Amino acid sequence: MKSYIILRGQKPQRTWSQDFTDFTEGVSGTLGELESTGVDDKPPEISVERLPEQALRELDDEPGVSHVEVMPTILIDPPANAPAGPDPQPSWGIAAVGADTSPYTGVGVTVAVLDTGIQADHPAFQGVDLKQEDFTTIGNGDVKGHGTHCAGTIFGRDVNGCRIGIARGVGKALIGKVMRDDGKGDSGMIFNALKWAAQNGANIISMSLGFDFPGKVAELQDQGYPPQAATSIALVGYRAHLAMFDALMAQMRAGGSFGNWPLVVAAAGNESKRDAVPRYVVAASLPAAATDVVSVAAVGQQAGKYKMAPFSNVLASIGAPGVDILSAWPGNALHVASGTSMACPHVAGVAALWWQALKQSGTTPSAASVGARLFANARKNQLDASVREQDIGQGMVSAPPAP
């Protein structure tokens, strides 16, 4: 049996990819374009199920049902990281986004971090109510360190007088472990974790991970497919996942009362090589590329300006500090790391500040209203002249000032 993501209640429009159904059968499932020609009265439902071949064939006969085999996922791993020095200074990203002068702390906001887990007893998380859920079947905790670092940037408390967190007033966090200790997982884990986070009251969801398209191609080649066929099959599966992700976002919107669905923030990816010869950039991958997801690029410091990190992918919607970021690490330690993985939690933390600010102003906060504040208040005046709109979207994320 294999794991599949099942979409019920939305009719796919068959396009050219349907001609390849027989060729790809058993690899990527029903691979219609999955673009809706119309939505039923109730929102589409998405589930992740392990099915035998016969049950999968029976799904093909059900109207309004589409399915795709789960795709491997990987961490958006930092290009470099190292232990903090003996006298660490507060993370520069805190001041860069204006969190150091903002009167808001994220109190009353619930944040979900879908990653490698967390070291729950790290000093950075003292006093935070951490609700953990393991979607990998290997158990909670964080061997890799990635999830602990991201969580520390969002809501970590000061460690030995050193500030690492943007929204230090967040009192409750949902920690979904969607990556195994080797930094790998699959799309089914992410879909299940997103639904769990939404159902458990997350206001903001942070994901520093991506779909492993090259890994899927390699997997298919290992199964005997030639490179061209493996690439084509993986591409169709990727496009189907994009449609599935868009449907899940629609489901969360429809399920939220009074617009109270979560704001989803995701890292754009680290596959670009701006310093290479020849120079090249790569577009943001899933889940950052999905509709209504705030995709985050990474910037670094240079001569009093902010410059695009050489690894940061393009077509992001907003930018944030992502080079040499200090945060929590397993073993009660602090670590410096770089990547769009580090930029993403800056935006999630600032979103928590905006959520609180709107609530205190008498406005009911929502994913739509907080997202609008993020984009409307993004700054470009401190960006290096080489930074383009396609690199960083609306600009550098900014915390809410005093009213």
PDB file of C-alpha atoms in Angstrom, residues 52-226:
ATOM      1  CA  PRO A  52      -4.182  -0.766  -1.750  1.00  0.00           C
ATOM      2  CA  GLU A  53      -4.248  -0.791  -5.548  1.00  0.00           C
ATOM      3  CA  GLN A  54      -7.853  -1.985  -5.752  1.00  0.00           C
ATOM      4  CA  ALA A  55      -9.157   0.782  -3.475  1.00  0.00           C
ATOM      5  CA  LEU A  56      -7.272   3.316  -5.559  1.00  0.00           C
ATOM      6  CA  ARG A  57      -8.925   2.073  -8.743  1.00  0.00           C
ATOM      7  CA  GLU A  58     -12.330   2.342  -7.095  1.00  0.00           C
ATOM      8  CA  LEU A  59     -11.607   6.010  -6.323  1.00  0.00           C
ATOM      9  CA  ASP A  60     -11.141   6.629 -10.036  1.00  0.00           C
ATOM     10  CA  ASP A  61     -14.821   5.807 -10.531  1.00  0.00           C
ATOM     11  CA  GLU A  62     -16.075   8.226  -7.880  1.00  0.00           C
ATOM     12  CA  PRO A  63     -17.231  11.597  -9.245  1.00  0.00           C
ATOM     13  CA  GLY A  64     -15.545  14.658  -7.804  1.00  0.00           C
ATOM     14  CA  VAL A  65     -12.622  12.700  -6.360  1.00  0.00           C
ATOM     15  CA  SER A  66      -8.956  13.204  -7.221  1.00  0.00           C
ATOM     16  CA  HIS A  67      -5.846  11.684  -5.714  1.00  0.00           C
ATOM     17  CA  VAL A  68      -2.097  11.995  -5.901  1.00  0.00           C
ATOM     18  CA  GLU A  69       0.658   9.921  -4.357  1.00  0.00           C
ATOM     19  CA  VAL A  70       2.461  11.720  -1.541  1.00  0.00           C
ATOM     20  CA  MET A  71       5.664  13.504  -2.518  1.00  0.00           C
ATOM     21  CA  PRO A  72       8.903  13.594  -0.506  1.00  0.00           C
ATOM     22  CA  THR A  73       9.650  16.756   1.439  1.00  0.00           C
ATOM     23  CA  ILE A  74      12.894  18.116   2.838  1.00  0.00           C
ATOM     24  CA  LEU A  75      14.018  20.825   5.185  1.00  0.00           C
ATOM     25  CA  ILE A  76      14.988  24.103   3.645  1.00  0.00           C
ATOM     26  CA  ASP A  77      18.347  23.449   5.261  1.00  0.00           C
ATOM     27  CA  PRO A  78      20.598  26.336   6.302  1.00  0.00           C
ATOM     28  CA  PRO A  79      23.551  26.765   3.914  1.00  0.00           C
ATOM     29  CA  ALA A  80      25.757  27.210   6.984  1.00  0.00           C
ATOM     30  CA  ASN A  81      25.405  27.192  10.759  1.00  0.00           C
ATOM     31  CA  ALA A  82      27.697  27.253  13.763  1.00  0.00           C
ATOM     32  CA  PRO A  83      27.563  27.463  17.570  1.00  0.00           C
ATOM     33  CA  ALA A  84      27.289  30.925  19.046  1.00  0.00           C
ATOM     34  CA  GLY A  85      30.418  32.549  20.421  1.00  0.00           C
ATOM     35  CA  PRO A  86      31.166  32.964  24.135  1.00  0.00           C
ATOM     36  CA  ASP A  87      29.451  36.375  24.362  1.00  0.00           C
ATOM     37  CA  PRO A  88      26.523  36.302  21.920  1.00  0.00           C
ATOM     38  CA  GLN A  89      24.741  39.544  21.064  1.00  0.00           C
ATOM     39  CA  PRO A  90      20.988  39.821  20.414  1.00  0.00           C
ATOM     40  CA  SER A  91      20.005  38.571  16.975  1.00  0.00           C
ATOM     41  CA  TRP A  92      20.334  41.450  14.468  1.00  0.00           C
ATOM     42  CA  GLY A  93      17.051  40.501  12.835  1.00  0.00           C
ATOM     43  CA  ILE A  94      15.086  41.719  15.862  1.00  0.00           C
ATOM     44  CA  ALA A  95      16.097  45.334  15.318  1.00  0.00           C
ATOM     45  CA  ALA A  96      16.023  44.993  11.532  1.00  0.00           C
ATOM     46  CA  VAL A  97      12.282  44.239  11.568  1.00  0.00           C
ATOM     47  CA  GLY A  98      11.571  46.794  14.304  1.00  0.00           C
ATOM     48  CA  ALA A  99      10.589  44.283  16.977  1.00  0.00           C
ATOM     49  CA  ASP A 100      12.947  45.920  19.471  1.00  0.00           C
ATOM     50  CA  THR A 101      10.916  49.143  19.467  1.00  0.00           C
ATOM     51  CA  SER A 102       7.436  47.700  18.949  1.00  0.00           C
ATOM     52  CA  PRO A 103       5.211  47.780  22.050  1.00  0.00           C
ATOM     53  CA  TYR A 104       3.645  44.458  21.082  1.00  0.00           C
ATOM     54  CA  THR A 105       4.824  41.013  22.164  1.00  0.00           C
ATOM     55  CA  GLY A 106       2.382  38.567  20.569  1.00  0.00           C
ATOM     56  CA  VAL A 107       0.525  37.926  23.816  1.00  0.00           C
ATOM     57  CA  GLY A 108      -2.691  35.990  23.245  1.00  0.00           C
ATOM     58  CA  VAL A 109      -1.584  34.703  19.822  1.00  0.00           C
ATOM     59  CA  THR A 110      -1.209  30.980  19.086  1.00  0.00           C
ATOM     60  CA  VAL A 111       1.581  30.059  16.664  1.00  0.00           C
ATOM     61  CA  ALA A 112       2.159  26.670  15.015  1.00  0.00           C
ATOM     62  CA  VAL A 113       5.631  25.573  13.894  1.00  0.00           C
ATOM     63  CA  LEU A 114       5.671  22.618  11.477  1.00  0.00           C
ATOM     64  CA  ASP A 115       9.261  21.408  11.388  1.00  0.00           C
ATOM     65  CA  THR A 116      11.626  18.887  13.037  1.00  0.00           C
ATOM     66  CA  GLY A 117      10.085  19.240  16.487  1.00  0.00           C
ATOM     67  CA  ILE A 118      11.454  21.192  19.437  1.00  0.00           C
ATOM     68  CA  GLN A 119      13.595  20.859  22.542  1.00  0.00           C
ATOM     69  CA  ALA A 120      10.691  21.629  24.833  1.00  0.00           C
ATOM     70  CA  ASP A 121      12.786  22.176  27.976  1.00  0.00           C
ATOM     71  CA  HIS A 122      15.176  24.654  26.364  1.00  0.00           C
ATOM     72  CA  PRO A 123      15.460  27.838  28.492  1.00  0.00           C
ATOM     73  CA  ALA A 124      14.165  29.823  25.500  1.00  0.00           C
ATOM     74  CA  PHE A 125      10.748  28.201  25.888  1.00  0.00           C
ATOM     75  CA  GLN A 126      10.230  28.523  29.642  1.00  0.00           C
ATOM     76  CA  GLY A 127       6.657  29.502  30.377  1.00  0.00           C
ATOM     77  CA  VAL A 128       5.361  28.641  26.885  1.00  0.00           C
ATOM     78  CA  ASP A 129       2.534  26.114  26.676  1.00  0.00           C
ATOM     79  CA  LEU A 130       3.837  23.737  23.999  1.00  0.00           C
ATOM     80  CA  LYS A 131       1.376  21.298  22.453  1.00  0.00           C
ATOM     81  CA  GLN A 132       3.367  18.731  20.482  1.00  0.00           C
ATOM     82  CA  GLU A 133       2.151  16.286  17.833  1.00  0.00           C
ATOM     83  CA  ASP A 134       4.320  13.831  15.927  1.00  0.00           C
ATOM     84  CA  PHE A 135       3.366  13.144  12.299  1.00  0.00           C
ATOM     85  CA  THR A 136       6.509  11.137  11.515  1.00  0.00           C
ATOM     86  CA  THR A 137       5.873   8.166  13.890  1.00  0.00           C
ATOM     87  CA  ILE A 138       9.392   8.432  15.365  1.00  0.00           C
ATOM     88  CA  GLY A 139       8.459  10.489  18.430  1.00  0.00           C
ATOM     89  CA  ASN A 140       8.556  14.104  19.570  1.00  0.00           C
ATOM     90  CA  GLY A 141      11.729  16.034  20.290  1.00  0.00           C
ATOM     91  CA  ASP A 142      14.275  17.648  17.991  1.00  0.00           C
ATOM     92  CA  VAL A 143      17.506  15.898  17.036  1.00  0.00           C
ATOM     93  CA  LYS A 144      18.125  18.021  13.944  1.00  0.00           C
ATOM     94  CA  GLY A 145      17.870  21.415  15.658  1.00  0.00           C
ATOM     95  CA  HIS A 146      16.058  23.131  12.792  1.00  0.00           C
ATOM     96  CA  GLY A 147      12.649  23.321  14.472  1.00  0.00           C
ATOM     97  CA  THR A 148      14.110  24.538  17.757  1.00  0.00           C
ATOM     98  CA  HIS A 149      15.956  27.334  15.942  1.00  0.00           C
ATOM     99  CA  CYS A 150      12.854  28.453  14.018  1.00  0.00           C
ATOM    100  CA  ALA A 151      10.657  28.384  17.125  1.00  0.00           C
ATOM    101  CA  GLY A 152      13.264  30.382  19.029  1.00  0.00           C
ATOM    102  CA  THR A 153      13.166  33.157  16.445  1.00  0.00           C
ATOM    103  CA  ILE A 154       9.383  33.359  16.582  1.00  0.00           C
ATOM    104  CA  PHE A 155       8.696  33.313  20.322  1.00  0.00           C
ATOM    105  CA  GLY A 156      11.908  32.396  22.163  1.00  0.00           C
ATOM    106  CA  ARG A 157      12.552  34.059  25.516  1.00  0.00           C
ATOM    107  CA  ASP A 158      15.888  35.671  26.312  1.00  0.00           C
ATOM    108  CA  VAL A 159      18.688  33.204  27.061  1.00  0.00           C
ATOM    109  CA  ASN A 160      21.217  34.471  29.626  1.00  0.00           C
ATOM    110  CA  GLY A 161      20.166  38.022  28.843  1.00  0.00           C
ATOM    111  CA  CYS A 162      20.493  37.591  25.067  1.00  0.00           C
ATOM    112  CA  ARG A 163      17.359  38.255  23.020  1.00  0.00           C
ATOM    113  CA  ILE A 164      16.566  35.827  20.198  1.00  0.00           C
ATOM    114  CA  GLY A 165      12.770  36.023  19.821  1.00  0.00           C
ATOM    115  CA  ILE A 166      10.518  38.399  17.886  1.00  0.00           C
ATOM    116  CA  ALA A 167       7.233  37.747  19.748  1.00  0.00           C
ATOM    117  CA  ARG A 168       8.285  36.942  23.298  1.00  0.00           C
ATOM    118  CA  GLY A 169       4.737  37.217  24.644  1.00  0.00           C
ATOM    119  CA  VAL A 170       3.348  34.226  22.723  1.00  0.00           C
ATOM    120  CA  GLY A 171       2.092  31.915  25.449  1.00  0.00           C
ATOM    121  CA  LYS A 172       0.928  28.920  23.440  1.00  0.00           C
ATOM    122  CA  ALA A 173       2.562  27.167  20.512  1.00  0.00           C
ATOM    123  CA  LEU A 174       1.598  24.126  18.463  1.00  0.00           C
ATOM    124  CA  ILE A 175       4.640  22.082  17.476  1.00  0.00           C
ATOM    125  CA  GLY A 176       3.982  19.671  14.622  1.00  0.00           C
ATOM    126  CA  LYS A 177       6.857  17.316  13.875  1.00  0.00           C
ATOM    127  CA  VAL A 178       6.657  16.769  10.114  1.00  0.00           C
ATOM    128  CA  MET A 179      10.317  15.983   9.458  1.00  0.00           C
ATOM    129  CA  ARG A 180      12.172  12.942  10.687  1.00  0.00           C
ATOM    130  CA  ASP A 181      15.550  13.191  12.368  1.00  0.00           C
ATOM    131  CA  ASP A 182      17.235  12.973   8.953  1.00  0.00           C
ATOM    132  CA  GLY A 183      15.400  16.121   7.848  1.00  0.00           C
ATOM    133  CA  LYS A 184      13.069  14.294   5.451  1.00  0.00           C
ATOM    134  CA  GLY A 185       9.332  13.660   5.362  1.00  0.00           C
ATOM    135  CA  ASP A 186       6.485  13.602   2.882  1.00  0.00           C
ATOM    136  CA  SER A 187       3.615  15.793   1.781  1.00  0.00           C
ATOM    137  CA  GLY A 188       1.084  13.663   3.644  1.00  0.00           C
ATOM    138  CA  MET A 189       2.682  14.639   6.952  1.00  0.00           C
ATOM    139  CA  ILE A 190       2.413  18.320   6.045  1.00  0.00           C
ATOM    140  CA  PHE A 191      -1.231  18.117   4.967  1.00  0.00           C
ATOM    141  CA  ASN A 192      -2.177  16.292   8.184  1.00  0.00           C
ATOM    142  CA  ALA A 193      -0.221  18.771  10.310  1.00  0.00           C
ATOM    143  CA  LEU A 194      -1.797  21.792   8.634  1.00  0.00           C
ATOM    144  CA  LYS A 195      -5.273  20.462   9.341  1.00  0.00           C
ATOM    145  CA  TRP A 196      -4.266  19.667  12.946  1.00  0.00           C
ATOM    146  CA  ALA A 197      -2.876  23.152  13.499  1.00  0.00           C
ATOM    147  CA  ALA A 198      -5.992  24.817  12.080  1.00  0.00           C
ATOM    148  CA  GLN A 199      -8.306  22.620  14.140  1.00  0.00           C
ATOM    149  CA  ASN A 200      -6.360  23.401  17.326  1.00  0.00           C
ATOM    150  CA  GLY A 201      -6.646  27.146  17.046  1.00  0.00           C
ATOM    151  CA  ALA A 202      -3.439  28.256  15.374  1.00  0.00           C
ATOM    152  CA  ASN A 203      -3.530  31.903  14.333  1.00  0.00           C
ATOM    153  CA  ILE A 204      -0.233  31.695  12.434  1.00  0.00           C
ATOM    154  CA  ILE A 205       1.480  28.649  10.897  1.00  0.00           C
ATOM    155  CA  SER A 206       5.203  28.736  10.089  1.00  0.00           C
ATOM    156  CA  MET A 207       6.827  26.222   7.704  1.00  0.00           C
ATOM    157  CA  SER A 208      10.515  26.277   6.797  1.00  0.00           C
ATOM    158  CA  LEU A 209      10.385  23.272   4.478  1.00  0.00           C
ATOM    159  CA  GLY A 210       9.848  22.391   0.835  1.00  0.00           C
ATOM    160  CA  PHE A 211       8.691  19.708  -1.563  1.00  0.00           C
ATOM    161  CA  ASP A 212      11.614  17.643  -2.829  1.00  0.00           C
ATOM    162  CA  PHE A 213      11.123  17.665  -6.592  1.00  0.00           C
ATOM    163  CA  PRO A 214      14.690  16.446  -7.359  1.00  0.00           C
ATOM    164  CA  GLY A 215      14.247  13.731  -4.754  1.00  0.00           C
ATOM    165  CA  LYS A 216      11.077  12.504  -6.462  1.00  0.00           C
ATOM    166  CA  VAL A 217      12.868  12.404  -9.814  1.00  0.00           C
ATOM    167  CA  ALA A 218      15.695  10.376  -8.259  1.00  0.00           C
ATOM    168  CA  GLU A 219      13.220   8.012  -6.611  1.00  0.00           C
ATOM    169  CA  LEU A 220      11.505   7.323  -9.936  1.00  0.00           C
ATOM    170  CA  GLN A 221      14.828   6.765 -11.662  1.00  0.00           C
ATOM    171  CA  ASP A 222      15.727   4.263  -8.947  1.00  0.00           C
ATOM    172  CA  GLN A 223      12.510   2.458  -9.883  1.00  0.00           C
ATOM    173  CA  GLY A 224      13.761   2.133 -13.461  1.00  0.00           C
ATOM    174  CA  TYR A 225      12.235   5.131 -15.209  1.00  0.00           C
ATOM    175  CA  PRO A 226      14.492   6.965 -17.691  1.00  0.00           C
TER     176      PRO A 226
END
